[in-house]
């Protein structure tokens, strides 16, 4: 008996409850004679009851047997049937639960079932999802065991006994074997009872690994006529069958759907099921089964490539109806799946040479040639992973080498992404000291990451996210959060496997995220592992990638090891021992390098390459030399010259051309032009962290990009802002005068961002000198804020004007704390990431530099901002706030009237500067510093690629640099 949908039962609940007693008497006696006979029997016998055995399946297995018994008693009590505990037998096994109930009642069985269904619907915890989905409620006569034979074995439909999964408890058999009387039950139109005399005979199915070899299984799969199997999906197809289906139509459907499933993710074809998921069955006797097996085996054997028996399973599932008509109804289920052992996806075609695909629940085909090519492009695209490790010393140049490898592959037409792994415990780089770790690079999503991700973005011209920077802190935080939520189900959380698994999952997940503007999924992921091999912090990551290389297969994983080959000045001989030891340690940890990149001051001798090859178990061609070069733009060219492209094409089976494309040629032009530059432009960088150039890595790169665009060699004069303060004059007058000499001799002045009060007065002195002397000036972040402070003190006359960051009690707070900032926590409390700035005027210099756009989008990293209440006071004196946020509350771009170039920006434009697309504010500073800004603006802000990337590097004519390269407006599609 199938559980009827609860909604249907509830519709008649009110009526049936009121009339249940009268309806019971009416159903027990179909005619007046039967009623009279029954009344006569009642006179002769004080009480006569009928016994039944009910099988109730799919109970919730999370409850114990005692709880299930109690709940069943309550449900039957709601149906006006009283049961004792001994009348219920609950069987729980293998995550499933069902029950057999011996029922003795004077009420008609049909009405007992009606009430039982109503009561079951109320107990949703017990019959979870069963009533609505139409699961089985099988009714068996009390005179014969629904389990089968007396010995506890089940009988198939042919009468043969086979061992079942469950043995009937002895006490259950005793009361099941009692003879009871069954009354005929009339089927209701609304509640179609399915009463069968011997349910055990239907409780078997046949299944075969090969469609020919029949083998009984212990699953005893059965389906009930009218049951609901669900809906068709990408992996499930229903066919009604009927008529001549088995002899005519089946072979066409097998070809079509099995080919489509094999070319997707596998799937199942059900024959004997309506499209809406209702089970109907199809006539299928023993002879039909044999014919179907032979047909399917012969068809799949003719597929190209051949489909072997291990790849599919054929089942003939019996269908139970209410009445025993003697017709064998079956549902044929043919399941097919792709072999997990194959090294690469295969494109299957039928025995007639046709190709089908399964997409979104429908079948496409037969396919044309272009559709097949598109399928191959999608299905054969496998992610390739290139791991870059380092040995001997840190800071050896892994980031530049990893970026250069990505640049080479991208120039070959591939989509490349990058991941940087830092083994420190910090969650991110946001609270790092610039002295210790260099610059904090900011991404579009506000991620504060390692400066190497800036190299990746500049080299590859991509947009990364904060998850592209993986740290030990992030991994441990993720694992600990999962443990707290109970995701590990009480297991002991360990470095292996939980930490290593989390690392692998993170890498595989992040490698799939598109980073190019076209939104196409990457094909290659370059992973840089920070630190050196042997560091205790790196051990979990090394172990994770040792496992990872087997998970993704060797043909999809490559390890590049960067090592130092020192050359002592005393001997002049290149030493290979450090590299040998580093590679030996790496191989001892389970990773064997495919390429060994040797960092050295001069090119490697052939004998040195052969020695490294011999001791490090690689071919001489796999030893790559990266010696010191004039600029980093030559590193990709150096790698390409040594056959890296050919090696990757064969080692990783990459679909790339033999020679890199045009993109790498642009790098060659830039590198050649960089070496031939004659004119020099000097920029004074007035900062707090000038002793460590990595603290301003992106600023320096942005200046280089702009200088290269106008064919000038860049000279950066680093000035410690504290040396410009009057206190230094008293303590170290030499340093004071040297600092001021550098500042006065520079062509332009740049005050970058920073934190803390030290050196701020020196920066204000430099800004004041630039304003008074009409020197080109660019203030970034803190540089803009201090420009406002200087203007307030010297022009507005507010001598105590200051930022609340440095003087919280100042009377004139021209720079204030952001309202959303929480001063009690330093990490993650700044305004971070890409934000939109709207230009307020049409004639500003900055708007022209941005191509006349209505707005710009740049990356921010700051806590403080210009006080918006003082805007009018500044603008009255000539300091214009030409750019504000979209709400008009934050001052983000400031310009000074009647000055060649005095600009301040609250954001960090250096983060989006690229070698071929320099940042507009830095570009404007360089143009103004060489006296070309006015000419550039008059020419319509155009810069000619033909002229700027030509061989003419020493020309003094402005037209040789400035004509055609226009910065595209942000708001123009």
PDB file of C-alpha atoms in Angstrom, residues 845 849 900-901 923-942 958 962:
ATOM      1  CA  UNK A 845      43.439  68.593 -14.697  1.00  0.00           C
ATOM      2  CA  UNK A 849      44.137  62.970 -17.294  1.00  0.00           C
ATOM      3  CA  UNK A 900      51.463  73.863 -12.732  1.00  0.00           C
ATOM      4  CA  UNK A 901      50.534  70.638 -10.986  1.00  0.00           C
ATOM      5  CA  UNK A 923      51.643  60.144 -15.373  1.00  0.00           C
ATOM      6  CA  UNK A 924      50.535  63.738 -14.827  1.00  0.00           C
ATOM      7  CA  UNK A 925      53.288  64.241 -12.237  1.00  0.00           C
ATOM      8  CA  UNK A 926      55.954  63.001 -14.648  1.00  0.00           C
ATOM      9  CA  UNK A 927      54.598  65.097 -17.517  1.00  0.00           C
ATOM     10  CA  UNK A 928      54.573  68.200 -15.330  1.00  0.00           C
ATOM     11  CA  UNK A 929      58.070  67.424 -14.040  1.00  0.00           C
ATOM     12  CA  UNK A 930      59.503  67.411 -17.573  1.00  0.00           C
ATOM     13  CA  UNK A 931      57.439  70.428 -18.638  1.00  0.00           C
ATOM     14  CA  UNK A 932      55.153  68.536 -21.036  1.00  0.00           C
ATOM     15  CA  UNK A 933      51.810  68.549 -19.197  1.00  0.00           C
ATOM     16  CA  UNK A 934      50.409  71.674 -20.875  1.00  0.00           C
ATOM     17  CA  UNK A 935      51.346  70.372 -24.319  1.00  0.00           C
ATOM     18  CA  UNK A 936      49.794  66.988 -23.513  1.00  0.00           C
ATOM     19  CA  UNK A 937      46.502  68.544 -22.416  1.00  0.00           C
ATOM     20  CA  UNK A 938      46.407  70.771 -25.508  1.00  0.00           C
ATOM     21  CA  UNK A 939      46.842  67.700 -27.709  1.00  0.00           C
ATOM     22  CA  UNK A 940      43.709  66.192 -26.217  1.00  0.00           C
ATOM     23  CA  UNK A 941      45.513  63.942 -23.713  1.00  0.00           C
ATOM     24  CA  UNK A 942      46.867  61.588 -26.346  1.00  0.00           C
ATOM     25  CA  UNK A 958      57.569  66.704 -27.318  1.00  0.00           C
ATOM     26  CA  UNK A 962      52.878  62.834 -26.990  1.00  0.00           C
TER      27      UNK A 962
END
